[in-house]
Amino acid sequence: MASGMGTECKEYLFKVLVIGELGVGKTSLIKRYVHQLFSQHYRATIGVDFALKVINWDSKTLVRLQLWDIAGQERFGNMTRVYYKEAVGAFVVFDVTRGSTFEAVSKWKHDLDSKVKLPNGGPIPVVLLANKCDQKKDGNGDNSSNMDQFCKESGFLGWFETSAKDNINVEEAARFLVENILIKDKSLPNEDSNGDTVKLDQEKVATESKSQCC
């Protein structure tokens, strides 16, 4: 692959999980992000489905994002480890119209943290998605400060209100997550990084990324 220009293009392949209760819109979010499509009628995903999104991040960086859609998996707990393997980031999705799906968020986060870690032993970056924000909320209206607090305490990088239907914040949430994956990737010791990237202290990374809520 000889390029006429002397600049070296870095390519990444990132495996990103999309997890959450049944029917919260995981497949819809992926379809919207990857194919710019939306349909009311996706069948429940059985087993694991994944889609690829290629992002020209900047002039020197190409990111291939492999989005893994999990559903029905929770019934066969033994498959999940394979599914989580080598993931470098995740979205946990809940449906704002169904409070029970938000109550399950912590369970998903714990499950994730127990099954997959970064090479340095820290948790992988996770963003929380409050999906179907185009519909009426179930619960006490808009409590974004509560959500900020919840993310801080639960170790989410931040949260976004999303709508696959109206295409709200889908790109933004993905960009935010990829940005954080790239930061983590650069700070990992196995990367032979250039002198100009800041080497972060590993322990500090873990604590700092928590407080960085959007």
N, CA and C of each residue as an Amber inpcrd file, in Angstrom:
protein
   642
   0.8520000  -1.1960000   0.0000000   0.0000000   0.0000000   0.0000000
   0.8840000   1.2410000   0.0000000   1.4300000   1.5800000  -1.1290000
   2.3160000   2.7360000  -1.1700000   1.4700000   3.9850000  -1.3150000
   1.6490000   4.9030000  -0.3880000   0.9150000   6.1510000  -0.5370000
   1.9170000   7.2060000  -0.9630000   1.4950000   8.0350000  -1.8770000
   2.3900000   9.0460000  -2.4120000   2.8740000   9.9920000  -1.3260000
   2.0450000  10.1580000  -0.2950000   2.4240000  11.0910000   0.7690000
   3.1970000  10.3460000   1.8440000   4.0600000  11.0650000   2.4970000
   4.8940000  10.4260000   3.5030000   4.1680000  10.1780000   4.8080000
   2.9340000  10.6700000   4.9260000   2.2510000  10.5240000   6.2120000
   1.7470000   9.1040000   6.3840000   1.8530000   8.6270000   7.6010000
   1.4530000   7.2690000   7.8930000   0.0350000   7.2880000   8.4380000
  -0.8180000   6.4530000   7.8770000  -2.1930000   6.4020000   8.3640000
  -2.3050000   5.2730000   9.3830000  -2.8470000   5.5910000  10.5450000
  -3.0250000   4.5620000  11.5650000  -4.4130000   3.9850000  11.4340000
  -4.4910000   2.6750000  11.4760000  -5.7990000   2.0400000  11.4130000
  -6.0840000   1.3120000  12.7160000  -7.2990000   1.4510000  13.1870000
  -7.7080000   0.7690000  14.4200000  -8.9240000  -0.0810000  14.1320000
  -9.0170000  -1.1910000  14.8380000 -10.2570000  -1.9540000  14.8320000
 -10.7150000  -2.0220000  16.2830000 -11.8560000  -1.4400000  16.5560000
 -12.3650000  -1.4190000  17.9290000 -13.6410000  -2.2330000  18.0250000
 -13.6620000  -3.1440000  18.9700000 -14.8820000  -3.9130000  19.2220000
 -15.6570000  -3.2000000  20.3230000 -16.8670000  -2.7840000  19.9980000
 -17.6980000  -2.0430000  20.9540000 -19.0140000  -2.7940000  21.1700000
 -19.3710000  -2.9810000  22.4230000 -20.5850000  -3.7260000  22.7500000
 -21.7640000  -2.7780000  22.9360000 -22.9330000  -3.2420000  22.5570000
 -24.1530000  -2.4830000  22.8000000 -25.0510000  -3.3960000  23.6230000
 -25.1890000  -3.0650000  24.9110000 -25.9130000  -3.9710000  25.8090000
 -27.0390000  -3.2490000  26.5420000 -27.9310000  -4.0150000  27.1120000
 -29.0810000  -3.4420000  27.8030000 -30.2540000  -4.4110000  27.6890000
 -31.3320000  -4.0760000  28.3550000 -32.5010000  -4.9590000  28.3720000
 -33.1040000  -5.1250000  26.9720000 -33.9700000  -6.1200000  26.8540000
 -34.6620000  -6.3950000  25.6070000 -35.5680000  -5.2190000  25.2320000
 -35.5530000  -4.8450000  23.9670000 -36.5000000  -3.8430000  23.4810000
 -36.1550000  -2.3930000  23.7850000 -34.9170000  -2.1210000  24.2240000
 -34.5710000  -0.7200000  24.5360000 -34.1250000   0.0420000  23.2780000
 -33.9240000  -0.6860000  22.1740000 -33.5650000  -0.0170000  20.9200000
 -32.1140000  -0.1830000  20.5220000 -31.4750000  -1.2590000  20.9960000
 -30.0480000  -1.4580000  20.6740000 -29.8470000  -1.6240000  19.1640000
 -30.6530000  -2.5060000  18.5690000 -30.5280000  -2.7460000  17.1340000
 -30.8410000  -1.4730000  16.3500000 -31.8720000  -0.7640000  16.7680000
 -32.2610000   0.4720000  16.0690000 -31.1440000   1.5020000  16.1010000
 -30.4750000   1.6230000  17.2430000 -29.3730000   2.5840000  17.3640000
 -28.2340000   2.2150000  16.4170000 -27.9150000   0.9130000  16.3680000
 -26.8250000   0.4660000  15.5000000 -27.1920000   0.6880000  14.0320000
 -28.4300000   0.3290000  13.6690000 -28.8590000   0.4930000  12.2760000
 -28.8440000   1.9770000  11.8850000 -29.2660000   2.8120000  12.7950000
 -29.2870000   4.2490000  12.5170000 -27.8580000   4.7670000  12.3380000
 -26.9710000   4.3630000  13.2150000 -25.5990000   4.8590000  13.1780000
 -24.8260000   4.3380000  11.9670000 -24.9920000   3.0470000  11.6810000
 -24.2000000   2.4340000  10.6230000 -24.8300000   2.6270000   9.2410000
 -26.1500000   2.4860000   9.1550000 -26.8040000   2.5270000   7.8390000
 -27.7440000   3.7170000   7.6400000 -27.8510000   4.5840000   8.6490000
 -28.7880000   5.7250000   8.5770000 -30.2250000   5.2700000   8.3090000
 -30.5690000   4.1190000   8.9010000 -31.9250000   3.6000000   8.6890000
 -32.6810000   3.5630000  10.0000000 -34.0110000   3.6430000   9.9050000
 -34.8130000   3.3980000  11.0960000 -36.0750000   2.6800000  10.6810000
 -36.4480000   1.6610000  11.4570000 -37.7030000   0.9650000  11.1950000
 -38.3310000   0.6440000  12.5390000 -39.6530000   0.6600000  12.5800000
 -40.3440000   0.3210000  13.8230000 -40.2800000  -1.1860000  14.0640000
 -39.9380000  -1.9420000  13.0230000 -40.1990000  -3.3810000  13.0940000
 -38.9690000  -4.2560000  13.0060000 -38.0460000  -4.1100000  13.9340000
 -36.9470000  -5.0720000  13.9500000 -37.3950000  -6.2510000  14.7830000
 -37.0710000  -7.4380000  14.3060000 -37.3390000  -8.6080000  15.1450000
 -36.3150000  -8.6140000  16.2600000 -36.6510000  -9.2680000  17.3480000
 -35.6870000  -9.3580000  18.4440000 -34.4410000 -10.0620000  17.9250000
 -33.2960000  -9.5150000  18.2910000 -32.0350000 -10.1240000  17.8700000
 -31.8290000 -11.3950000  18.6790000 -31.5500000 -12.4750000  18.0090000
 -31.2810000 -13.7160000  18.7330000 -29.8030000 -14.0160000  18.5580000
 -29.1410000 -14.3100000  19.6580000 -27.7050000 -14.5250000  19.5650000
 -27.0050000 -13.1890000  19.4200000 -25.9860000 -13.1300000  18.5930000
 -25.2130000 -11.9060000  18.4740000 -25.1630000 -11.4640000  17.0260000
 -25.3240000 -10.1840000  16.8510000 -25.3080000  -9.6210000  15.5270000
 -24.2610000  -8.5270000  15.5850000 -23.4720000  -8.3160000  14.5170000
 -22.6450000  -7.1350000  14.6090000 -22.5410000  -6.3920000  13.2910000
 -22.2940000  -5.1060000  13.3940000 -22.2370000  -4.2440000  12.2220000
 -20.9200000  -3.4910000  12.2510000 -20.4620000  -3.1120000  11.0780000
 -19.1830000  -2.4220000  10.9870000 -19.3880000  -0.9900000  10.5100000
 -18.7780000  -0.0600000  11.2200000 -18.8410000   1.3420000  10.8120000
 -17.4000000   1.8080000  10.6080000 -17.1020000   2.3330000   9.4250000
 -15.7540000   2.8200000   9.1660000 -15.7540000   4.3390000   9.3010000
 -14.8730000   4.8440000  10.1570000 -14.8400000   6.2850000  10.4210000
 -13.4950000   6.8570000  10.0080000 -13.5250000   7.8510000   9.1430000
 -12.2910000   8.5880000   8.8650000 -12.1500000   9.6030000   9.9810000
 -11.4630000   9.1840000  11.0280000 -11.4370000   9.9850000  12.2510000
 -10.7700000  11.3380000  12.0110000  -9.5600000  11.2880000  11.4570000
  -8.9070000  12.5050000  10.9970000  -8.0180000  12.0980000   9.8270000
  -7.2180000  13.0320000   9.3100000  -6.4560000  12.7260000   8.0930000
  -5.4880000  11.5720000   8.2770000  -5.1250000  11.2760000   9.5360000
  -4.1400000  10.2210000   9.7660000  -4.7140000   8.9710000  10.4200000
  -6.0040000   9.0000000  10.7360000  -6.5630000   7.9040000  11.5300000
  -7.8420000   7.3370000  10.9270000  -7.8200000   6.0310000  10.7280000
  -9.0200000   5.3380000  10.2690000  -9.4790000   4.4120000  11.3900000
 -10.7320000   4.5260000  11.7710000 -11.2580000   3.6690000  12.8320000
 -12.3390000   2.7560000  12.2630000 -12.1320000   1.4610000  12.4610000
 -13.1980000   0.5090000  12.1100000 -13.8830000   0.1310000  13.4140000
 -15.1440000   0.4400000  13.4860000 -15.8970000   0.1940000  14.7060000
 -16.7780000  -1.0200000  14.4900000 -16.5250000  -2.0530000  15.2750000
 -17.3350000  -3.2600000  15.1880000 -18.3400000  -3.1870000  16.3270000
 -19.6100000  -2.9760000  15.9860000 -20.6380000  -2.8140000  17.0190000
 -21.3610000  -4.1300000  17.2280000 -21.2280000  -4.6610000  18.4280000
 -21.8380000  -5.9560000  18.7370000 -23.1620000  -5.7460000  19.4570000
 -24.1870000  -6.3130000  18.8730000 -25.5410000  -6.1490000  19.3690000
 -25.8910000  -7.4100000  20.1580000 -26.1580000  -7.2290000  21.4330000
 -26.4660000  -8.4100000  22.2450000 -27.9490000  -8.4290000  22.5380000
 -28.5530000  -9.5960000  22.4060000 -29.9370000  -9.7260000  22.8460000
 -30.2510000 -11.1890000  22.9490000 -31.1510000 -11.5090000  23.8530000
 -31.4910000 -12.9040000  24.0420000 -30.3280000 -13.6120000  24.7110000
 -29.1620000 -12.9740000  24.7330000 -27.9730000 -13.5750000  25.3230000
 -28.1410000 -13.8630000  26.8000000 -28.8560000 -12.9610000  27.4680000
 -28.9430000 -13.1100000  28.9190000 -29.5320000 -14.4620000  29.3150000
 -30.2200000 -15.0950000  28.3650000 -30.7790000 -16.4170000  28.6770000
 -29.7070000 -17.4950000  28.7050000 -28.6190000 -17.2900000  27.9410000
 -27.5560000 -18.2910000  27.9630000 -26.2970000 -17.6240000  28.4680000
 -26.2120000 -17.4780000  29.7700000 -25.1070000 -16.7510000  30.3840000
 -23.7290000 -17.1880000  29.9220000 -23.6210000 -18.4480000  29.5130000
 -22.2900000 -18.9580000  29.1780000 -21.7220000 -18.3680000  27.8980000
 -22.5730000 -17.8040000  27.0440000 -22.0640000 -17.2370000  25.8000000
 -21.4670000 -15.8470000  25.9940000 -21.8530000 -15.2060000  27.0760000
 -21.5180000 -13.7940000  27.1740000 -20.0270000 -13.5250000  27.2500000
 -19.2730000 -14.4200000  27.8640000 -17.8470000 -14.1600000  27.9900000
 -17.1650000 -14.0360000  26.6210000 -17.5490000 -14.9070000  25.7230000
 -17.0110000 -14.8880000  24.3700000 -17.3930000 -13.5550000  23.7250000
 -18.6340000 -13.1870000  23.9980000 -19.1770000 -11.9750000  23.4090000
 -18.4290000 -10.7320000  23.9060000 -18.0760000 -10.7230000  25.1890000
 -17.3890000  -9.5670000  25.7720000 -15.9020000  -9.5080000  25.4200000
 -15.3440000 -10.6670000  25.0720000 -13.9110000 -10.7920000  24.8430000
 -13.3330000  -9.7170000  23.9230000 -12.2530000  -9.0890000  24.3840000
 -11.5160000  -8.1080000  23.5810000 -12.2710000  -6.8400000  23.2310000
 -13.3940000  -6.6220000  23.8950000 -14.1020000  -5.3600000  23.6590000
 -13.3010000  -4.2220000  24.2850000 -13.3040000  -3.0630000  23.6200000
 -12.5470000  -1.9240000  24.1580000 -13.4560000  -0.7710000  24.5820000
 -14.7650000  -0.9670000  24.4080000 -15.7080000   0.0720000  24.8140000
 -17.1150000  -0.4880000  24.7510000 -18.0650000   0.2220000  25.3630000
 -19.4440000  -0.2740000  25.3380000 -20.4500000   0.8510000  25.5210000
 -21.6360000   0.6030000  25.0000000 -22.7990000   1.4420000  25.3010000
 -23.7420000   0.5890000  26.1280000 -24.2440000   1.1500000  27.2260000
 -25.3380000   0.4960000  27.9370000 -26.5720000   1.3290000  27.6150000
 -27.6150000   0.6640000  27.1210000 -28.7970000   1.3770000  26.6460000
 -29.9930000   1.0780000  27.5450000 -30.7690000   2.1340000  27.8530000
 -32.0700000   1.8870000  28.4850000 -33.1170000   2.7120000  27.7560000
 -34.3760000   2.4030000  28.0380000 -35.4990000   3.0340000  27.3520000
 -36.1570000   4.0060000  28.3280000 -36.1560000   5.3090000  27.9860000
 -36.6700000   6.3090000  28.9320000 -38.1590000   6.1340000  29.2160000
 -38.8530000   5.3650000  28.3770000 -40.2900000   5.1850000  28.6250000
 -40.5590000   4.0170000  29.5730000 -39.4980000   3.2480000  29.8960000
 -39.6930000   2.1090000  30.8020000 -38.6580000   2.1470000  31.9210000
 -39.0990000   2.5860000  33.0900000 -38.2020000   2.7380000  34.2370000
 -37.4430000   1.4710000  34.6010000 -38.0720000   0.3170000  34.3630000
 -37.4360000  -0.9540000  34.7440000 -36.1360000  -1.1750000  33.9700000
 -36.0720000  -0.6200000  32.7340000 -34.8620000  -0.8370000  31.9300000
 -33.7030000  -0.0010000  32.4810000 -34.0450000   1.1060000  33.1610000
 -32.9850000   1.9030000  33.7910000 -32.4870000   1.2000000  35.0550000
 -33.4250000   0.5750000  35.7720000 -33.0260000  -0.1510000  36.9870000
 -32.0380000  -1.2780000  36.6550000 -32.1090000  -1.7930000  35.4320000
 -31.2280000  -2.9040000  35.0440000 -29.8350000  -2.4320000  34.6140000
 -29.6670000  -1.1230000  34.4500000 -28.3980000  -0.5800000  33.9520000
 -27.2040000  -0.9970000  34.8150000 -27.3590000  -0.8850000  36.1340000
 -26.2430000  -1.2250000  37.0320000 -25.8470000  -2.6830000  36.8940000
 -26.8560000  -3.5370000  36.7270000 -26.6010000  -4.9730000  36.5650000
 -25.7330000  -5.2030000  35.3130000 -26.0840000  -4.5430000  34.2290000
 -25.3250000  -4.6950000  32.9830000 -23.8970000  -4.1850000  33.1480000
 -23.7660000  -3.0520000  33.8340000 -22.4330000  -2.4610000  34.0270000
 -21.5550000  -3.3960000  34.8610000 -22.1260000  -3.9580000  35.9390000
 -21.3570000  -4.8960000  36.7820000 -20.9360000  -6.1160000  35.9830000
 -21.8850000  -6.6250000  35.2050000 -21.6260000  -7.8060000  34.3960000
 -20.4530000  -7.5360000  33.4460000 -20.5200000  -6.3800000  32.8120000
 -19.4800000  -5.9730000  31.8600000 -18.1270000  -5.8610000  32.5620000
 -18.1030000  -5.1270000  33.6660000 -16.8450000  -4.9140000  34.3850000
 -16.2310000  -6.2180000  34.8840000 -17.0960000  -7.1910000  35.1880000
 -16.5660000  -8.4500000  35.7210000 -16.0090000  -9.3300000  34.5950000
 -16.4250000  -9.0730000  33.3560000 -16.0430000  -9.9770000  32.2670000
 -14.9970000  -9.4380000  31.3160000 -14.8100000  -8.1380000  31.2870000
 -13.8160000  -7.6000000  30.3520000 -13.0760000  -6.4210000  30.9720000
 -11.7580000  -6.3700000  30.7260000 -10.9440000  -5.2920000  31.2730000
  -9.9780000  -4.8100000  30.1960000  -9.4640000  -3.5990000  30.3720000
  -8.4130000  -3.1100000  29.4910000  -7.1290000  -3.8740000  29.8170000
  -6.1550000  -3.8600000  28.9060000  -4.8820000  -4.5460000  29.1750000
  -4.2310000  -4.0980000  30.4880000  -4.5130000  -2.8640000  30.9250000
  -3.9030000  -2.4040000  32.1830000  -4.7440000  -2.7850000  33.3960000
  -5.8140000  -3.5770000  33.1710000  -6.6330000  -4.0210000  34.2940000
  -7.7860000  -3.1000000  34.6460000  -7.8300000  -1.9330000  34.0240000
  -8.9200000  -0.9920000  34.3070000 -10.1810000  -1.3520000  33.5410000
 -11.3120000  -0.7210000  33.9070000 -12.5660000  -0.9970000  33.1930000
 -12.5370000  -0.3680000  31.7970000 -13.2540000  -0.9580000  30.8440000
 -13.3050000  -0.3570000  29.5120000 -14.2320000   0.8670000  29.5550000
 -14.0110000   1.8500000  28.6680000 -14.8690000   3.0430000  28.6560000
 -16.3070000   2.6910000  28.2890000 -17.2580000   3.1950000  29.0770000
 -18.6700000   2.9030000  28.8250000 -19.4950000   4.1840000  28.8590000
 -20.3830000   4.3120000  27.8730000 -21.2760000   5.4670000  27.7970000
 -22.7190000   4.9760000  27.9500000 -23.4990000   5.7160000  28.7220000
 -24.8890000   5.3520000  28.9830000 -25.8020000   6.0820000  28.0030000
 -26.7150000   5.3440000  27.3730000 -27.6420000   5.9570000  26.4280000
 -29.0800000   5.8690000  26.9290000 -29.7050000   7.0460000  27.0860000
 -31.1160000   7.1200000  27.4720000 -31.9000000   7.2010000  26.1680000
 -32.2860000   6.0430000  25.6580000 -32.8510000   5.9950000  24.3090000
 -34.3600000   6.2390000  24.2860000 -34.8600000   6.5310000  23.0900000
 -36.2800000   6.8380000  22.8320000 -36.6690000   8.1620000  23.4790000
 -35.7360000   9.1220000  23.4730000 -36.0210000  10.4110000  24.1180000
 -37.0570000  11.2090000  23.3320000 -37.4580000  10.6870000  22.1660000
 -38.5390000  11.3530000  21.4200000 -39.9020000  11.0110000  22.0220000
 -39.9120000  10.0650000  22.9750000 -41.1870000   9.6570000  23.5840000
 -41.2970000  10.1440000  25.0260000 -42.4900000   9.9430000  25.5850000
 -42.7580000  10.4250000  26.9400000 -41.9690000   9.6190000  27.9710000
 -41.3450000  10.3500000  28.8880000 -40.5120000   9.6680000  29.8820000
 -41.3430000   8.9980000  30.9570000 -40.8200000   7.9020000  31.4480000
 -41.4440000   7.2100000  32.5630000 -40.6390000   7.5920000  33.7970000
 -41.2160000   8.3400000  34.7000000 -40.4490000   8.7560000  35.8780000
 -40.5220000  10.2580000  36.0410000 -39.6210000  10.7860000  36.8790000
 -39.7590000  12.1850000  37.2850000 -39.1020000  13.1420000  36.3080000
 -39.6980000  13.2530000  35.1260000 -39.2860000  14.2720000  34.1640000
 -37.8080000  14.2720000  33.8710000 -37.2560000  15.4570000  33.7430000
 -35.8640000  15.5680000  33.3300000 -34.9720000  15.8150000  34.5340000
 -34.2150000  14.7970000  34.9270000 -33.3460000  14.9740000  36.0970000
 -31.9040000  14.7590000  35.6850000 -31.3960000  15.6830000  34.8580000
 -30.0630000  15.4500000  34.2990000 -28.9780000  15.4950000  35.3650000
 -29.2000000  16.2560000  36.4480000 -28.1570000  16.2650000  37.4820000
 -28.1010000  14.9110000  38.1850000 -29.2680000  14.2650000  38.3470000
 -29.2840000  12.9060000  38.9170000 -28.5230000  11.9530000  38.0200000
 -28.7120000  12.1250000  36.7040000 -28.0440000  11.2420000  35.7550000
 -26.5340000  11.4620000  35.8020000 -26.1090000  12.7230000  35.8990000
 -24.6720000  13.0160000  36.0000000 -24.0870000  12.3140000  37.2200000
 -24.8230000  12.4300000  38.3190000 -24.3910000  11.8270000  39.5760000
 -24.3170000  10.3030000  39.4330000 -25.3550000   9.7340000  38.8270000
 -25.4130000   8.2820000  38.6340000 -24.2090000   7.8050000  37.8160000
 -23.8760000   8.5520000  36.7610000 -22.7390000   8.1720000  35.9020000
 -21.4370000   8.2210000  36.6820000 -21.2900000   9.2720000  37.4880000
 -20.0820000   9.4120000  38.3110000 -19.9290000   8.2030000  39.2230000
 -21.0100000   7.8790000  39.9210000 -20.9550000   6.7910000  40.9050000
 -20.7900000   5.4220000  40.2380000 -21.3710000   5.2660000  39.0560000
 -21.3630000   3.9400000  38.4320000 -20.2140000   3.7410000  37.4560000
 -19.3920000   4.7660000  37.2710000 -18.2320000   4.6060000  36.4030000
 -18.5190000   4.7270000  34.9100000 -19.5950000   5.4470000  34.5510000
 -19.8270000   5.7370000  33.1360000 -19.0750000   7.0160000  32.7720000
 -18.5810000   7.0890000  31.5350000 -17.8830000   8.3000000  31.0910000
 -18.8480000   9.4660000  31.0080000 -20.0940000   9.1480000  30.7140000
 -21.1010000  10.1830000  30.5430000 -22.3520000   9.5370000  29.9850000
 -23.3640000  10.3600000  29.6940000 -24.6090000   9.8060000  29.1680000
 -25.1680000  10.7340000  28.1020000 -25.9670000  10.1730000  27.2120000
 -26.6180000  10.9510000  26.1620000 -28.0680000  10.5280000  26.0700000
 -28.9510000  11.5050000  25.8460000 -30.3210000  11.1690000  25.4820000
 -30.2840000  10.9110000  23.9890000 -30.7420000   9.7570000  23.5620000
 -30.6840000   9.4330000  22.1390000 -32.0610000   9.0650000  21.6090000
 -32.2080000   9.2160000  20.3050000 -33.3830000   8.6950000  19.6250000
 -32.9240000   8.1580000  18.2860000 -33.0540000   6.8370000  18.1140000
 -32.7000000   6.2380000  16.8340000 -33.7080000   6.7130000  15.7940000
 -34.9480000   6.9030000  16.2520000 -36.0200000   7.2910000  15.3430000
 -35.7580000   8.6750000  14.7570000 -35.5130000   9.6500000  15.6290000
 -35.3170000  11.0300000  15.1680000 -33.8490000  11.3790000  14.9430000
 -32.9940000  10.3710000  15.0450000 -31.5570000  10.5640000  14.8490000
 -30.9900000  11.6430000  15.7780000 -31.2820000  11.5350000  17.0490000
 -30.7830000  12.4980000  18.0360000 -29.5860000  11.9150000  18.7860000
 -28.4700000  12.6140000  18.7570000 -27.2740000  12.2720000  19.5520000
 -26.6290000  10.9260000  19.2590000 -27.0310000  10.2600000  18.1710000
 -26.4580000   8.9450000  17.9090000 -24.9870000   9.0850000  17.5010000
 -24.7500000   9.9720000  16.5220000 -23.3700000  10.2420000  16.0810000
 -22.5320000  10.7890000  17.2280000 -23.1290000  11.7270000  17.9640000
 -22.3950000  12.4080000  19.0410000 -21.9410000  11.4250000  20.1170000
 -22.8420000  10.5310000  20.4940000 -22.5160000   9.5600000  21.5380000
 -21.3950000   8.6370000  21.0630000 -21.4720000   8.2140000  19.8050000
 -20.4600000   7.3120000  19.2650000 -19.1070000   8.0190000  19.2010000
 -19.1300000   9.2890000  18.7880000 -17.8850000  10.0490000  18.6860000
 -17.2320000  10.2010000  20.0530000 -18.0790000  10.4670000  21.0350000
 -17.6000000  10.6390000  22.4130000 -16.9230000   9.3550000  22.9080000
 -17.5560000   8.2260000  22.6260000 -16.9840000   6.9570000  23.0770000
 -15.6660000   6.6570000  22.3410000 -15.6720000   6.8150000  21.0160000
 -14.4660000   6.5170000  20.2430000 -13.3020000   7.4060000  20.6940000
 -13.6220000   8.6750000  20.9480000 -12.6000000   9.6090000  21.4300000
 -11.9410000   9.0710000  22.6920000 -12.7620000   8.5870000  23.5940000
 -12.2460000   8.0600000  24.8570000 -11.4900000   6.7510000  24.6780000
 -11.9300000   5.9360000  23.7170000 -11.2100000   4.6890000  23.4450000
  -9.8150000   5.0300000  22.8990000  -9.7610000   6.0170000  22.0180000
  -8.4730000   6.4210000  21.4410000  -7.5370000   6.9770000  22.5150000
  -8.0880000   7.7600000  23.4310000  -7.2680000   8.3130000  24.5290000
  -6.7000000   7.1670000  25.3570000  -7.5660000   6.2050000  25.6980000
  -7.1280000   5.0560000  26.4870000  -6.0610000   4.2730000  25.7350000
  -6.3110000   4.0760000  24.4380000  -5.3920000   3.2990000  23.6180000
  -4.0020000   3.9410000  23.6160000  -3.9790000   5.2640000  23.4980000
  -2.6940000   5.9650000  23.4800000  -1.9800000   5.8720000  24.8190000
  -2.7640000   5.7920000  25.8900000  -2.1390000   5.8110000  27.2190000
  -1.7150000   4.4240000  27.6800000  -2.0830000   3.4000000  26.8930000
  -1.7000000   2.0520000  27.2980000  -0.2260000   1.8100000  27.0070000
   0.4430000   1.1190000  27.9320000   1.8910000   0.9420000  27.8190000
   2.3300000   0.1880000  26.5710000   1.4820000  -0.7000000  26.0310000
   1.9210000  -1.4890000  24.8900000   1.9640000  -0.6810000  23.5970000
   1.4150000   0.5170000  23.6250000   1.4620000   1.3580000  22.4310000
   2.7850000   2.0960000  22.3520000   3.4440000   1.9550000  21.2420000
   4.6900000   2.6830000  21.0660000   4.3250000   4.0910000  20.6110000
   3.9420000   4.9240000  21.5420000   3.3650000   6.1900000  21.1240000
   4.4440000   7.2470000  20.8990000   4.1010000   8.2320000  20.0960000
   5.0410000   9.3100000  19.7930000   5.2800000  10.1450000  21.0350000
   6.4000000  10.8410000  21.0340000   6.7280000  11.6560000  22.1980000
   5.7050000  12.7260000  22.4740000   4.9510000  13.1270000  21.4290000
   4.0630000  14.2690000  21.6620000   2.7230000  13.9020000  22.2810000
   2.4330000  12.5900000  22.4100000   1.1870000  12.2520000  23.1020000
   1.4870000  12.1690000  24.5930000   0.5690000  12.6580000  25.3500000
   0.7910000  12.7060000  26.7910000   0.6690000  11.3140000  27.3730000
   1.6860000  10.9040000  28.0920000   1.6050000   9.6110000  28.7740000
   0.8980000   9.8460000  30.0940000  -0.2410000   9.2190000  30.2420000
  -0.9890000   9.4230000  31.4740000  -0.6280000   8.3500000  32.4780000
  -0.6290000   8.7280000  33.6890000  -0.3890000   7.7730000  34.7530000
  -1.5790000   6.8160000  34.8090000  -1.3260000   5.5300000  34.7410000
  -2.4080000   4.5420000  34.6280000  -3.4670000   4.6560000  35.7190000
  -3.0010000   4.8070000  36.9590000  -3.9730000   4.8660000  38.0480000
  -4.8490000   6.1090000  37.8910000  -4.2160000   7.2110000  37.5250000
  -4.9750000   8.4510000  37.3880000  -6.0120000   8.3510000  36.2840000
  -5.6630000   7.6660000  35.2080000  -6.5990000   7.5440000  34.0920000
  -7.9280000   6.9930000  34.5880000  -7.8220000   5.9330000  35.3840000
  -9.0400000   5.2650000  35.8380000  -9.9200000   6.2270000  36.6200000
  -9.3060000   7.0080000  37.5150000 -10.1290000   7.8780000  38.3440000
 -10.5990000   9.0990000  37.5760000  -9.7270000   9.6310000  36.7230000
 -10.1020000  10.8540000  36.0160000 -11.2360000  10.6370000  35.0250000
 -11.1850000   9.5040000  34.3130000 -12.1920000   9.3180000  33.2820000
 -13.5790000   9.2440000  33.9040000 -13.6430000   8.8420000  35.1590000
 -14.9550000   8.7510000  35.8160000 -15.6230000  10.1030000  35.9450000
 -14.8220000  11.1070000  36.2890000 -15.4210000  12.3940000  36.6020000
 -15.7280000  13.2010000  35.3520000 -15.3840000  12.6270000  34.1880000
 -15.5070000  13.4200000  32.9770000 -16.8970000  13.2320000  32.3760000
 -17.9030000  13.7850000  33.0170000 -19.2750000  13.6030000  32.5520000
 -19.6380000  14.7040000  31.5770000 -20.4500000  14.3520000  30.5900000
 -20.7610000  15.3910000  29.6070000 -21.8890000  16.2520000  30.1290000
